[in-house]
Amino acid sequence: MKNFSHVFRNKRYKVCFVKKVDEEGSWGECDPPNKKNKKVKIRNNLSDKNTLTTAIDEAIHACIFDLDNEVVAEMSQSMSNFLWKLGYRREIK
């Protein structure tokens, strides 16, 4: 996917698809909303389902940064399973 920018709760983030997010092997990462030149990073080699889950996870972080990571992970997994069952898939452009 190509990089793009998106506004979450009046804060603009650059969304970047990268080979490696961090040393721990994370699938994604979101900068805090008060950081200058904020980014959401998503690994570019994930399956479509894992990309969906990660995108939801990082979007939740961007919207409500102070939520506990375990809660965000549970929410994003539940939401991506729901959307997947509804038939949502990534459209490559």
Backbone as CSV, one residue per row, in Angstrom:
resi,resn,N_x,N_y,N_z,CA_x,CA_y,CA_z,C_x,C_y,C_z
1,MET,0.837,-1.190,0.000,0.000,0.000,0.000,0.872,1.240,0.000
2,LYS,0.311,2.293,-0.507,1.017,3.576,-0.506,0.775,4.304,0.807
3,ASN,1.770,5.077,1.212,1.634,5.912,2.403,0.612,7.014,2.129
4,PHE,-0.033,7.467,3.175,-1.006,8.552,3.059,-1.115,9.238,4.415
5,SER,-1.887,10.310,4.480,-2.118,10.950,5.771,-3.601,10.837,6.113
6,HIS,-3.862,10.877,7.419,-5.236,10.779,7.896,-5.368,11.588,9.186
7,VAL,-6.538,12.179,9.391,-6.795,12.967,10.591,-7.628,12.140,11.564
8,PHE,-7.089,11.941,12.763,-7.781,11.282,13.855,-8.007,12.329,14.934
9,ARG,-9.251,12.605,15.264,-9.610,13.565,16.313,-8.830,14.878,16.169
10,ASN,-8.868,15.433,14.987,-8.257,16.728,14.668,-6.730,16.728,14.712
11,LYS,-6.116,15.563,14.672,-4.651,15.451,14.637,-4.275,14.689,13.375
12,ARG,-3.414,15.305,12.560,-2.993,14.673,11.309,-1.820,13.731,11.552
13,TYR,-1.971,12.512,11.056,-0.935,11.487,11.129,-0.542,11.078,9.719
14,LYS,0.736,10.805,9.525,1.187,10.166,8.297,1.117,8.663,8.547
15,VAL,0.445,7.940,7.662,0.326,6.491,7.773,1.364,5.875,6.850
16,CYS,2.282,5.112,7.428,3.421,4.562,6.691,3.418,3.045,6.754
17,PHE,3.642,2.414,5.630,3.794,0.969,5.560,5.288,0.671,5.469
18,VAL,5.793,-0.060,6.455,7.240,-0.242,6.616,7.595,-1.723,6.729
19,LYS,8.868,-2.049,6.441,9.354,-3.423,6.595,9.403,-3.845,8.052
20,LYS,9.842,-2.935,8.895,10.062,-3.247,10.303,9.580,-2.067,11.139
21,VAL,8.758,-2.342,12.133,8.226,-1.281,12.995,9.195,-0.994,14.135
22,ASP,9.657,-2.056,14.795,10.563,-1.902,15.927,11.356,-3.198,16.120
23,GLU,12.196,-3.208,17.114,13.042,-4.375,17.379,12.257,-5.556,17.933
24,GLU,11.091,-5.317,18.516,10.295,-6.388,19.117,9.450,-7.137,18.092
25,GLY,9.404,-6.672,16.870,8.615,-7.340,15.844,7.147,-6.966,15.835
26,SER,6.832,-5.807,16.374,5.436,-5.346,16.402,4.869,-5.226,14.997
27,TRP,3.556,-5.374,14.913,2.875,-5.200,13.637,2.589,-3.747,13.333
28,GLY,2.490,-2.901,14.372,2.178,-1.494,14.162,2.599,-0.652,15.337
29,GLU,2.536,0.659,15.121,2.933,1.611,16.159,2.275,2.958,15.864
30,CYS,1.883,3.644,16.923,1.248,4.955,16.793,1.962,5.957,17.690
31,ASP,2.357,7.082,17.122,2.968,8.153,17.912,1.908,8.828,18.779
32,PRO,2.339,9.413,19.906,1.387,10.158,20.740,0.853,11.389,20.002
33,PRO,-0.359,11.821,20.349,-0.977,12.939,19.621,-0.269,14.280,19.791
34,ASN,0.562,14.415,20.814,1.264,15.685,21.002,2.623,15.728,20.300
35,LYS,3.009,14.657,19.653,4.290,14.622,18.937,4.179,15.370,17.614
36,LYS,5.230,16.060,17.259,5.288,16.742,15.967,5.546,15.694,14.884
37,ASN,4.976,15.881,13.705,5.141,14.946,12.583,4.759,13.512,12.981
38,LYS,3.563,13.379,13.523,3.065,12.100,14.016,2.945,11.068,12.893
39,LYS,3.217,9.802,13.257,3.102,8.697,12.301,2.372,7.516,12.921
40,VAL,1.658,6.832,12.070,1.156,5.497,12.346,1.946,4.596,11.408
41,LYS,2.617,3.598,11.980,3.402,2.666,11.167,2.725,1.301,11.189
42,ILE,2.639,0.686,10.008,2.076,-0.651,9.867,3.033,-1.470,9.010
43,ARG,3.345,-2.677,9.480,4.230,-3.539,8.686,3.594,-3.850,7.345
44,ASN,4.404,-3.831,6.304,3.887,-4.008,4.946,3.806,-5.466,4.498
45,ASN,4.213,-6.411,5.344,4.228,-7.812,4.927,3.217,-8.666,5.701
46,LEU,2.186,-8.036,6.222,1.156,-8.764,6.976,0.085,-9.292,6.031
47,SER,-0.605,-10.322,6.472,-1.766,-10.799,5.713,-2.829,-9.696,5.706
48,ASP,-3.787,-9.826,4.815,-4.862,-8.827,4.754,-5.601,-8.739,6.083
49,LYS,-5.885,-9.878,6.700,-6.607,-9.893,7.982,-5.779,-9.218,9.067
50,ASN,-4.493,-9.511,9.136,-3.635,-8.896,10.156,-3.412,-7.412,9.885
51,THR,-3.405,-7.020,8.619,-3.321,-5.589,8.295,-4.569,-4.870,8.783
52,LEU,-5.730,-5.479,8.588,-6.985,-4.889,9.068,-6.964,-4.744,10.585
53,THR,-6.581,-5.805,11.273,-6.515,-5.770,12.737,-5.554,-4.692,13.214
54,THR,-4.390,-4.614,12.589,-3.373,-3.637,12.985,-3.832,-2.213,12.691
55,ALA,-4.463,-2.011,11.542,-4.969,-0.668,11.202,-6.006,-0.211,12.220
56,ILE,-6.907,-1.097,12.613,-7.908,-0.756,13.624,-7.227,-0.448,14.952
57,ASP,-6.274,-1.290,15.339,-5.547,-1.110,16.598,-4.875,0.261,16.651
58,GLU,-4.156,0.603,15.600,-3.435,1.879,15.590,-4.388,3.065,15.486
59,ALA,-5.520,2.890,14.798,-6.525,3.964,14.733,-7.119,4.222,16.108
60,ILE,-7.365,3.158,16.874,-7.865,3.342,18.237,-6.838,4.099,19.069
61,HIS,-5.576,3.704,18.965,-4.518,4.422,19.691,-4.491,5.899,19.298
62,ALA,-4.614,6.180,18.007,-4.580,7.571,17.547,-5.765,8.370,18.094
63,CYS,-6.904,7.723,18.233,-8.099,8.412,18.735,-8.123,8.544,20.256
64,ILE,-7.671,7.500,20.944,-7.703,7.482,22.416,-6.367,6.912,22.880
65,PHE,-5.352,7.743,22.855,-3.978,7.277,23.053,-3.740,6.668,24.429
66,ASP,-4.465,7.103,25.442,-4.201,6.657,26.809,-4.826,5.315,27.180
67,LEU,-5.567,4.697,26.266,-6.144,3.389,26.572,-5.046,2.347,26.743
68,ASP,-5.281,1.423,27.645,-4.359,0.323,27.889,-4.201,-0.518,26.615
69,ASN,-2.965,-0.908,26.317,-2.684,-1.639,25.082,-3.429,-2.973,25.009
70,GLU,-3.608,-3.650,26.138,-4.343,-4.920,26.133,-5.807,-4.705,25.757
71,VAL,-6.396,-3.632,26.250,-7.784,-3.304,25.909,-7.891,-2.984,24.425
72,VAL,-6.947,-2.198,23.911,-6.942,-1.843,22.491,-6.787,-3.095,21.638
73,ALA,-5.899,-3.998,22.024,-5.687,-5.230,21.257,-6.956,-6.076,21.226
74,GLU,-7.635,-6.177,22.365,-8.883,-6.943,22.426,-9.954,-6.298,21.541
75,MET,-10.069,-4.980,21.601,-11.053,-4.271,20.785,-10.761,-4.427,19.293
76,SER,-9.504,-4.242,18.907,-9.162,-4.292,17.484,-9.364,-5.698,16.917
77,GLN,-9.035,-6.727,17.701,-9.246,-8.102,17.237,-10.733,-8.378,17.060
78,SER,-11.537,-7.951,18.017,-12.981,-8.152,17.945,-13.577,-7.416,16.746
79,MET,-13.162,-6.168,16.539,-13.688,-5.376,15.422,-13.260,-5.946,14.074
80,SER,-11.999,-6.366,13.965,-11.546,-6.907,12.678,-12.236,-8.231,12.371
81,ASN,-12.478,-9.069,13.384,-13.221,-10.318,13.160,-14.634,-10.017,12.675
82,PHE,-15.266,-9.014,13.278,-16.610,-8.607,12.885,-16.634,-8.115,11.434
83,LEU,-15.720,-7.211,11.089,-15.663,-6.678,9.723,-15.311,-7.765,8.712
84,TRP,-14.424,-8.692,9.091,-14.040,-9.791,8.212,-15.251,-10.674,7.913
85,LYS,-16.056,-10.959,8.943,-17.264,-11.760,8.750,-18.268,-11.052,7.844
86,LEU,-18.262,-9.719,7.875,-19.144,-8.943,6.996,-18.631,-8.904,5.555
87,GLY,-17.396,-9.369,5.350,-16.857,-9.439,3.992,-15.904,-8.324,3.611
88,TYR,-15.515,-7.504,4.561,-14.591,-6.410,4.231,-13.204,-6.951,3.959
89,ARG,-12.619,-6.502,2.825,-11.288,-6.904,2.417,-10.556,-5.681,1.877
90,ARG,-9.239,-5.768,1.887,-8.415,-4.676,1.382,-8.481,-4.639,-0.133
91,GLU,-8.656,-3.444,-0.676,-8.637,-3.239,-2.108,-7.295,-2.612,-2.462
92,ILE,-6.501,-3.312,-3.237,-5.170,-2.822,-3.614,-5.332,-1.876,-4.803
93,LYS,-4.783,-0.682,-4.653,-4.848,0.318,-5.740,-3.481,0.597,-6.276
